[in-house]
PDB file of C-alpha atoms in Angstrom:
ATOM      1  CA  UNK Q 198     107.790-105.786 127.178  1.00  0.00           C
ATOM      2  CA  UNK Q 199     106.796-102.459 128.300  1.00  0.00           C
ATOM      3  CA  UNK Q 200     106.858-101.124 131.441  1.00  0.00           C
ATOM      4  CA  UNK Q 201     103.802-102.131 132.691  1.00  0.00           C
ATOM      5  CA  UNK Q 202     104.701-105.061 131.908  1.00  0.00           C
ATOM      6  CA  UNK Q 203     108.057-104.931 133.963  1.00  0.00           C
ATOM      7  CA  UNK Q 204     106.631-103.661 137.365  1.00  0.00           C
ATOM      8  CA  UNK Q 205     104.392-106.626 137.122  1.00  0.00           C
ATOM      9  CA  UNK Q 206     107.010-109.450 137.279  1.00  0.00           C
ATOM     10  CA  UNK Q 207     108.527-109.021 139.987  1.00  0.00           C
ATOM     11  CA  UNK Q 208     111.162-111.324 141.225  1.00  0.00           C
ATOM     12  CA  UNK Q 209     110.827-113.083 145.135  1.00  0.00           C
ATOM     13  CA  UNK Q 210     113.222-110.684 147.723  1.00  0.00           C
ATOM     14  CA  UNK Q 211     116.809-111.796 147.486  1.00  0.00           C
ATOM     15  CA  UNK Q 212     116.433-113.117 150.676  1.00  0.00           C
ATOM     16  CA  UNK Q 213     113.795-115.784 149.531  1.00  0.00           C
ATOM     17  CA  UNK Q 214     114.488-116.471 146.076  1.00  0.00           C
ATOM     18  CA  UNK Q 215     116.133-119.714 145.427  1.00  0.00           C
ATOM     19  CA  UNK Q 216     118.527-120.686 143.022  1.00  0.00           C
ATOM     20  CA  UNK Q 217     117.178-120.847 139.716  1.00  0.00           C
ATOM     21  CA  UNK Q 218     117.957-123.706 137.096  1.00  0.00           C
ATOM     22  CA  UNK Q 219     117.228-124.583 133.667  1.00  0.00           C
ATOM     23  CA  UNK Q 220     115.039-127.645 134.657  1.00  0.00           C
ATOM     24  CA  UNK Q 221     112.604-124.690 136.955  1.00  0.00           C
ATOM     25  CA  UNK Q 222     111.865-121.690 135.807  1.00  0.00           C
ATOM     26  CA  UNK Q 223     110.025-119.209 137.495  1.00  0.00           C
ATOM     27  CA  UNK Q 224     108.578-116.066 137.024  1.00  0.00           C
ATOM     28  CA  UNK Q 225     105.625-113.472 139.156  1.00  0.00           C
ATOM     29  CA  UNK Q 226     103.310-111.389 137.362  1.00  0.00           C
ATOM     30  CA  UNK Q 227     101.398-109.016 139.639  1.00  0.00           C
ATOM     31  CA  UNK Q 228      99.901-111.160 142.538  1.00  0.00           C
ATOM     32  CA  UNK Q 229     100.278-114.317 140.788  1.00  0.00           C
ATOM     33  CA  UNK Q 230     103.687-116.778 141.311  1.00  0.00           C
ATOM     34  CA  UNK Q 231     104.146-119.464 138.054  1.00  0.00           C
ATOM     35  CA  UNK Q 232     106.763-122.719 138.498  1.00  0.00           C
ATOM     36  CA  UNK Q 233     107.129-124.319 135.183  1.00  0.00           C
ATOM     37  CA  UNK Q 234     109.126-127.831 135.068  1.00  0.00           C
ATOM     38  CA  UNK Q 235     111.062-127.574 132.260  1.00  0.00           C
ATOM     39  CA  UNK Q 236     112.538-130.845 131.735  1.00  0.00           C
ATOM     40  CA  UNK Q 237     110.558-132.224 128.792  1.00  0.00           C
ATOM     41  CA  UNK Q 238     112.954-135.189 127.649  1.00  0.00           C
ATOM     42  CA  UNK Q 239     112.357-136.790 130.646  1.00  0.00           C
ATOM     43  CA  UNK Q 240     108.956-136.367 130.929  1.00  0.00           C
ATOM     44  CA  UNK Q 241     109.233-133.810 134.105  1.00  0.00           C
ATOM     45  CA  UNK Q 242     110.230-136.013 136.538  1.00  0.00           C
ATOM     46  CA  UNK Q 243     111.382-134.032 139.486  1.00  0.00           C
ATOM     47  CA  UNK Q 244     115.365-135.034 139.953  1.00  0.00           C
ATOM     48  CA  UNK Q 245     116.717-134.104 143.866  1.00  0.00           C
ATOM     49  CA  UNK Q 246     117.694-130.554 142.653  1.00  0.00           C
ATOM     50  CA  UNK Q 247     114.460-129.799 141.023  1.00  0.00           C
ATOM     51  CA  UNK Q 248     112.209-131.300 144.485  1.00  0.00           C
ATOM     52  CA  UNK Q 249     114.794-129.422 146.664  1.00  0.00           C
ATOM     53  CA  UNK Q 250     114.102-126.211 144.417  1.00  0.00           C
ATOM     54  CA  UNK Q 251     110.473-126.457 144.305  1.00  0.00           C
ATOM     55  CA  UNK Q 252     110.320-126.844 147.943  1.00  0.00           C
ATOM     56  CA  UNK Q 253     112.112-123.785 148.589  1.00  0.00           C
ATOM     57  CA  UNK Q 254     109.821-121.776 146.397  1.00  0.00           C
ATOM     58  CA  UNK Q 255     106.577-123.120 147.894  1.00  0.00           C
ATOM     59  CA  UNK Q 256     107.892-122.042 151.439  1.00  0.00           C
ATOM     60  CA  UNK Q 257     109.047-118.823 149.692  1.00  0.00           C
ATOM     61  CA  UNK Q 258     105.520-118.174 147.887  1.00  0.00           C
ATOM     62  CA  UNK Q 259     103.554-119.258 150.995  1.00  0.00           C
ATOM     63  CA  UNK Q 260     105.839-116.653 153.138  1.00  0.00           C
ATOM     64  CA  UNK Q 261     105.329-113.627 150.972  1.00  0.00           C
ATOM     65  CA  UNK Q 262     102.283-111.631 151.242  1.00  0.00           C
ATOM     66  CA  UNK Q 263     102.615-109.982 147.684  1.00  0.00           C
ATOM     67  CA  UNK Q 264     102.032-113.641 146.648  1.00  0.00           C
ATOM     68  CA  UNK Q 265      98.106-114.211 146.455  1.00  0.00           C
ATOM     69  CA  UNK Q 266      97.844-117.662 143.420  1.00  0.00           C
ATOM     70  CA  UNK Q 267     100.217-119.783 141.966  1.00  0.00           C
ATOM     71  CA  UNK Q 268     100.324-121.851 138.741  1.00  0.00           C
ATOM     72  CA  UNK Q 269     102.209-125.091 137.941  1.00  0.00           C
ATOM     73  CA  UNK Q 270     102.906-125.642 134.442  1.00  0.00           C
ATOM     74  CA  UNK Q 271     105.061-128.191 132.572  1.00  0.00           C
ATOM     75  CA  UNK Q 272     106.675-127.395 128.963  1.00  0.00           C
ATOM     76  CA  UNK Q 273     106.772-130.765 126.154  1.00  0.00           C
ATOM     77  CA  UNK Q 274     103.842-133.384 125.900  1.00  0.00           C
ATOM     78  CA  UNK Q 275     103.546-134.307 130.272  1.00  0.00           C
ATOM     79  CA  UNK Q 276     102.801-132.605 133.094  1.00  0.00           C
ATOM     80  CA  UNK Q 277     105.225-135.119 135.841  1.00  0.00           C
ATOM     81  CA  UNK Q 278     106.198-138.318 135.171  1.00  0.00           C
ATOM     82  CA  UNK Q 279     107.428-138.740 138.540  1.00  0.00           C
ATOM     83  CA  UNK Q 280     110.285-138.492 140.470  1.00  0.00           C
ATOM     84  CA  UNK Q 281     114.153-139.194 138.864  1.00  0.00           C
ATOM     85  CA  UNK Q 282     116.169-141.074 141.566  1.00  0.00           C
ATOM     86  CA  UNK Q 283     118.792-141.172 139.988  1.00  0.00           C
ATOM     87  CA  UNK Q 284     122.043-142.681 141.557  1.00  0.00           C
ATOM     88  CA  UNK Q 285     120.588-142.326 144.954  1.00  0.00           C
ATOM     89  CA  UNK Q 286     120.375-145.648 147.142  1.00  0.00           C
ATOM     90  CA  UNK Q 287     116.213-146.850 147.458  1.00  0.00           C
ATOM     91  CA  UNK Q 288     116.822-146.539 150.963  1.00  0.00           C
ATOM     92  CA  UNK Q 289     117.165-143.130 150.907  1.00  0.00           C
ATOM     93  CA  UNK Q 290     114.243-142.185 148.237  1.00  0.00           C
ATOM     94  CA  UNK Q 291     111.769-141.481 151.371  1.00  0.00           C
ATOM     95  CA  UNK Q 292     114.321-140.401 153.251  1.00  0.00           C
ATOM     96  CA  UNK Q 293     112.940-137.045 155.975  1.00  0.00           C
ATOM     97  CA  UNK Q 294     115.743-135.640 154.594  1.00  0.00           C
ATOM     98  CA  UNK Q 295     115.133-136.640 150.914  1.00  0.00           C
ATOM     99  CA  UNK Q 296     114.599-133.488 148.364  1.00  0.00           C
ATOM    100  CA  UNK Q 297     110.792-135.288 147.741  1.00  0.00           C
ATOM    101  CA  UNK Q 298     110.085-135.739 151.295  1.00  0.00           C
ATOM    102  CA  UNK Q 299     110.956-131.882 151.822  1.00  0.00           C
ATOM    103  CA  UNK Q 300     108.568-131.344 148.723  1.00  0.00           C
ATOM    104  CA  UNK Q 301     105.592-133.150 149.828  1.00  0.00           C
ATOM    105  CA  UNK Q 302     106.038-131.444 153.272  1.00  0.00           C
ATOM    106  CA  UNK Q 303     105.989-128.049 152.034  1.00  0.00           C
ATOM    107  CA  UNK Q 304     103.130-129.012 149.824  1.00  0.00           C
ATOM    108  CA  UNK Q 305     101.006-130.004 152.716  1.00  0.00           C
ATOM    109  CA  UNK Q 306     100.592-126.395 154.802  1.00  0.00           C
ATOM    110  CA  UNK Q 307     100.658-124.332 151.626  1.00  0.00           C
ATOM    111  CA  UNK Q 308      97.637-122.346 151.723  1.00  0.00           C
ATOM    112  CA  UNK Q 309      97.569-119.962 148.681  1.00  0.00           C
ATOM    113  CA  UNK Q 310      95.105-121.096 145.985  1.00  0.00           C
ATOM    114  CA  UNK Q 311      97.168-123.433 143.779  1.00  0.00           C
ATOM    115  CA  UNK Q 312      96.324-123.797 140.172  1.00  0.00           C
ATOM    116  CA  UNK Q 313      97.843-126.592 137.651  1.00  0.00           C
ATOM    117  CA  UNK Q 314      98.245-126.626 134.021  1.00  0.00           C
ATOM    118  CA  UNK Q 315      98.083-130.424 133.117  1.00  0.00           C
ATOM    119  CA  UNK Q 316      98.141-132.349 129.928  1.00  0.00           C
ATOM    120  CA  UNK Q 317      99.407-135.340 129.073  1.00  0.00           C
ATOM    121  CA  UNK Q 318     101.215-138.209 131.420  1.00  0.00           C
ATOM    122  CA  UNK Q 319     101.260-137.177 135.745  1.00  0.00           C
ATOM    123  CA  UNK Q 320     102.719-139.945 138.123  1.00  0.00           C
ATOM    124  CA  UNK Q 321     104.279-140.041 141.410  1.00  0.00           C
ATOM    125  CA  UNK Q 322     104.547-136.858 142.246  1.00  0.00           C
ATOM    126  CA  UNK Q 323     102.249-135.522 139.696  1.00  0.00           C
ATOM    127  CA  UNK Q 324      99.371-136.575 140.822  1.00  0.00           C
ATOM    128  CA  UNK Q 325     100.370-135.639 144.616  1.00  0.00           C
ATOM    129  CA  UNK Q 326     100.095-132.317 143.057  1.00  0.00           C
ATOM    130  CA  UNK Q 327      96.865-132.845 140.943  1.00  0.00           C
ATOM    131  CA  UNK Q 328      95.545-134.028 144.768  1.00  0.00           C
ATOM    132  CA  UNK Q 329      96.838-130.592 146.307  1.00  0.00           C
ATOM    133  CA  UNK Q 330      95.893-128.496 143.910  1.00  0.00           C
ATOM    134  CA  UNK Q 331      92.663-126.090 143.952  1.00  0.00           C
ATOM    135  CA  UNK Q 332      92.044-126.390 140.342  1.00  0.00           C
ATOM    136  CA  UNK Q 333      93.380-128.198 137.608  1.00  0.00           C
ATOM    137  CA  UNK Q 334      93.194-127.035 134.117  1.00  0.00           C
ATOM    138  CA  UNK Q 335      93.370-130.114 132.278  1.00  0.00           C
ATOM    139  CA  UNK Q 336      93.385-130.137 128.040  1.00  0.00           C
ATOM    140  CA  UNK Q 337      92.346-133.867 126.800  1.00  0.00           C
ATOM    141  CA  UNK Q 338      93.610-136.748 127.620  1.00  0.00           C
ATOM    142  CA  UNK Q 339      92.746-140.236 128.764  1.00  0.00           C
ATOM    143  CA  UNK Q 340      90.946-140.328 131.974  1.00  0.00           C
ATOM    144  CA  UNK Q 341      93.218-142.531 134.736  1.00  0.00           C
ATOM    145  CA  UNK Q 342      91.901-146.066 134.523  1.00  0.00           C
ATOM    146  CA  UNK Q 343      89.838-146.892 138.026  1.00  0.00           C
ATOM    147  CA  UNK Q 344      91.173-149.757 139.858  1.00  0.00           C
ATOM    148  CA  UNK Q 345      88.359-152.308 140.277  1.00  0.00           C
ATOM    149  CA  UNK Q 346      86.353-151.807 143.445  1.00  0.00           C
ATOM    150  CA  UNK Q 347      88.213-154.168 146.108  1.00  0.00           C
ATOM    151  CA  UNK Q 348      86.328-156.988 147.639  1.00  0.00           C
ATOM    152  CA  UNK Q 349      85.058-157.127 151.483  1.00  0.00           C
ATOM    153  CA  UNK Q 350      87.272-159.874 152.845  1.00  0.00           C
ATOM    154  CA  UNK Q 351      85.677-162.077 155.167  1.00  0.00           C
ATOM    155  CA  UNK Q 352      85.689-161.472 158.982  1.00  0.00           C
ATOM    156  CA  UNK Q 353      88.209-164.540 159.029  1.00  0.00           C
ATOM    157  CA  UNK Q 354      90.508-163.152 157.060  1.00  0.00           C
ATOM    158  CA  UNK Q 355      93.861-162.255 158.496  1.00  0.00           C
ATOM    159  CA  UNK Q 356      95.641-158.905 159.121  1.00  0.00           C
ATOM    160  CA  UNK Q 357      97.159-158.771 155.903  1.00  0.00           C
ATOM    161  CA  UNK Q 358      94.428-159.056 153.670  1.00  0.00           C
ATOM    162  CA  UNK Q 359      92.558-156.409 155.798  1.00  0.00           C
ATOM    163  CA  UNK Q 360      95.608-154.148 155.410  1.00  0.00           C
ATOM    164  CA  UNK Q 361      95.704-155.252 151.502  1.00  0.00           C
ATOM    165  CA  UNK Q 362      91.455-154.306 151.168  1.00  0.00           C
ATOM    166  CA  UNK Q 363      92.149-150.983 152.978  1.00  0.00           C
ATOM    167  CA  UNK Q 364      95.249-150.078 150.954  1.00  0.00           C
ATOM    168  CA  UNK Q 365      93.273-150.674 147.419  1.00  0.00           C
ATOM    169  CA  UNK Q 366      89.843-148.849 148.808  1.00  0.00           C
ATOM    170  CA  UNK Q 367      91.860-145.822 149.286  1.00  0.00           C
ATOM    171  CA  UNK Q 368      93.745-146.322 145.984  1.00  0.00           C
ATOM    172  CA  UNK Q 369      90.529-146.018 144.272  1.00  0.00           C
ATOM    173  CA  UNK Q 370      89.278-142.991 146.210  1.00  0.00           C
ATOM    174  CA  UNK Q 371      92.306-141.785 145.343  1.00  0.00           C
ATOM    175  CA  UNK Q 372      91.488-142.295 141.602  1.00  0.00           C
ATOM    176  CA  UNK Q 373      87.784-140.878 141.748  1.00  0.00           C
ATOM    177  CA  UNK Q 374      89.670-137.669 142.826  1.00  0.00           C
ATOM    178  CA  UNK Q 375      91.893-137.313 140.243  1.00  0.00           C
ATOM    179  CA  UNK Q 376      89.420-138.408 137.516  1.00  0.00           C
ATOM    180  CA  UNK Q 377      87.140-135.403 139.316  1.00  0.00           C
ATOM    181  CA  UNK Q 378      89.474-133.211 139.164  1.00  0.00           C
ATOM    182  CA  UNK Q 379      90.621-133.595 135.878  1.00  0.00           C
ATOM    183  CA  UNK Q 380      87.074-132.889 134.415  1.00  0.00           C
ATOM    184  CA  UNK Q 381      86.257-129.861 136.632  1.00  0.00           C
ATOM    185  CA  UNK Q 382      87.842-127.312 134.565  1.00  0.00           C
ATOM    186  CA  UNK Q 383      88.825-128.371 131.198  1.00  0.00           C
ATOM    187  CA  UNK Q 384      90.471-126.742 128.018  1.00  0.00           C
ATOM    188  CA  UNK Q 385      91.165-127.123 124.739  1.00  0.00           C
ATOM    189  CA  UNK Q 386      94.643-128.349 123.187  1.00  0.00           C
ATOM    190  CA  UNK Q 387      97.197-125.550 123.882  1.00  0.00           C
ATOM    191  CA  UNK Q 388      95.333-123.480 126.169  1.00  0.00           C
ATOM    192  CA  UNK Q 389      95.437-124.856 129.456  1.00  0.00           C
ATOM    193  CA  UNK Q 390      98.085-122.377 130.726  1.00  0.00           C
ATOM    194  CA  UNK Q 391      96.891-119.766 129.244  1.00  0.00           C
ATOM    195  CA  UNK Q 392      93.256-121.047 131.286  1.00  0.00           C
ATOM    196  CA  UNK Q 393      95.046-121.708 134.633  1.00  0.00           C
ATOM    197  CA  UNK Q 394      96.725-117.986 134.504  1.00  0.00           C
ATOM    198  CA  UNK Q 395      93.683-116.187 133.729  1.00  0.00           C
ATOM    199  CA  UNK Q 396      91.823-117.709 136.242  1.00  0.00           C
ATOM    200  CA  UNK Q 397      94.560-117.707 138.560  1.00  0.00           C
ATOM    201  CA  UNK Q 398      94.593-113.635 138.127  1.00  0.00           C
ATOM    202  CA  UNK Q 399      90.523-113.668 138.286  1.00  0.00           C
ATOM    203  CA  UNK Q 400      91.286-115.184 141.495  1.00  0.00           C
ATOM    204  CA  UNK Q 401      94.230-113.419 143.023  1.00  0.00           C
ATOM    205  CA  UNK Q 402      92.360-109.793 143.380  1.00  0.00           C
ATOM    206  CA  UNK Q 403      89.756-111.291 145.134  1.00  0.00           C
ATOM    207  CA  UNK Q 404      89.331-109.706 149.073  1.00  0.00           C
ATOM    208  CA  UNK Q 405      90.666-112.204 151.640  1.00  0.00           C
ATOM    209  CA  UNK Q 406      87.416-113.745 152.789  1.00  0.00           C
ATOM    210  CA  UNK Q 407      86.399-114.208 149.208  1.00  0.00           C
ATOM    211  CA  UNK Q 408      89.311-115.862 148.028  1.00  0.00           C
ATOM    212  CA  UNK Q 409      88.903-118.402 151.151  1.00  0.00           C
ATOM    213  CA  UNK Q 410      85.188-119.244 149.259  1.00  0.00           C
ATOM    214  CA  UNK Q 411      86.565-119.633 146.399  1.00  0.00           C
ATOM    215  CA  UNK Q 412      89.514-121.914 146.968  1.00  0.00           C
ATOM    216  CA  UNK Q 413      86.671-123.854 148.344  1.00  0.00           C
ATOM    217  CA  UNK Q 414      84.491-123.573 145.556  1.00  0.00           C
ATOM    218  CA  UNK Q 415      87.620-124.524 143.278  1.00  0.00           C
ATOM    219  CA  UNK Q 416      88.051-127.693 145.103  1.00  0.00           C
ATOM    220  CA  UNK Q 417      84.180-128.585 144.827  1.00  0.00           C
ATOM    221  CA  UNK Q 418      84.582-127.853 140.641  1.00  0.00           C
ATOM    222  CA  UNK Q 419      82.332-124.891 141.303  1.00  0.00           C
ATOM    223  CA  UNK Q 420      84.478-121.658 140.673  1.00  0.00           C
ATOM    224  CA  UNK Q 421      84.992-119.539 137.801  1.00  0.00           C
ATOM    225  CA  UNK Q 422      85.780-121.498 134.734  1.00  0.00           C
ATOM    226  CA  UNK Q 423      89.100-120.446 133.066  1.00  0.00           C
ATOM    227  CA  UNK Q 424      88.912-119.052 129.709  1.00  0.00           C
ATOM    228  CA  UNK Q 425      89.150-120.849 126.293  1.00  0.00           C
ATOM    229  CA  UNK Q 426      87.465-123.867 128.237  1.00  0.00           C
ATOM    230  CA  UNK Q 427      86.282-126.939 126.360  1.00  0.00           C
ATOM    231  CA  UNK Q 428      82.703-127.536 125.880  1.00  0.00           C
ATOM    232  CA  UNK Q 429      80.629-130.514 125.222  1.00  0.00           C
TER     233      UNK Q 429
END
């Protein structure tokens, strides 16, 4: 690495950073913050430590004003599996003070353009991230099967299979989104992080009010197309 090279990553301020382990791994280069889960043999599914950890460098990234993109990445064959419960109780798996609740809470405000690197199997809290993200840079895989389209109860039916209708309508909008998303900016085997960092960098220079357009352009499918993109 030369020394170029070595003023670009730059590490968060010691006030900020978080702990790192073995399962997240992090790194800055320039402008643009990368999170990779590194847990392969369990298909990246996010144990307490990991959610707590990826919370705290979400808040971090969000906080720091030499932070301008970020990219999610995943090493081994899946993106997130999930979340790994572990020993913990049910009762306490949605928990406010739960390492996943904290997770989806800091995803929620965080308003940096947000860039994924996704192949293989997402769940859980996978695809909460697919849903959050700006872009996803997605190399082939099966499109998510589409739950049938849920039938209009009748205007007799009772509460429950209202609530049941409702629940599976969203489900399926749900789906549409994902499958969307996963099709807006695709790549070829093996290059999807390369893909999400150069257009996370393409991304990161721009001025303020252009970077707002484009992290709505992103979300529409629209934006600058990463590089080493499939074609038809």
């Amino acid at each position: 690495m030369d020394a170029r090279d070595r003023n670009n990553r730059r590490a968060l301020p010691r006030s900020a950073a978080p702990p790192m382990t073995h399962h997240i791994q992090t790194e800055t280069q320039g402008a643009v913050a990368i999170l990779r889960l590194a847990r392969p043999a369990r298909g990246n599914a996010l144990d307490a430590g990991m959610a707590d950890l990826f919370a705290q460098f979400l808040v971090s990234w969000r906080a720091d004003p030499g932070i301008a993109a970020c990219v999610i990445c995943a090493e081994g064959a899946d993106f997130c599996t999930g979340s790994d419960y572990g020993d913990l109780p049910q009762t306490l798996w949605s928990h406010r003070a739960a390492p996943w609740t904290r997770l989806q809470e800091a995803l929620i405000p965080f308003d940096k353009p947000l860039i994924l690197a996704a192949r293989g199997r997402a769940a859980g809290i996978g695809l909460a991230l697919i849903l959050k993200a700006h872009a996803v840079v997605a190399e082939p895989c099966l499109a998510p099967a589409l739950t049938p389209a849920p039938v209009r109860p009748s205007a007799q039916a009772g509460a429950r299979q209202q609530l049941e209708f409702l629940a599976q309508r969203r489900r399926r909008e749900l789906e549409k989104t994902i499958a969307a998303k996963l099709k807006s900016h695709p790549a070829r085997p093996g290059t999807s992080v390369t893909g999400a960092l150069a257009l996370a960098h393409r991304i990161a220079v721009l001025p303020r009010n252009d970077l707002e357009r484009e992290m709505i352009n992103l979300r529409r499918g629209s934006g600058p197309r990463p590089e080493g993109r499939a074609t038809a």
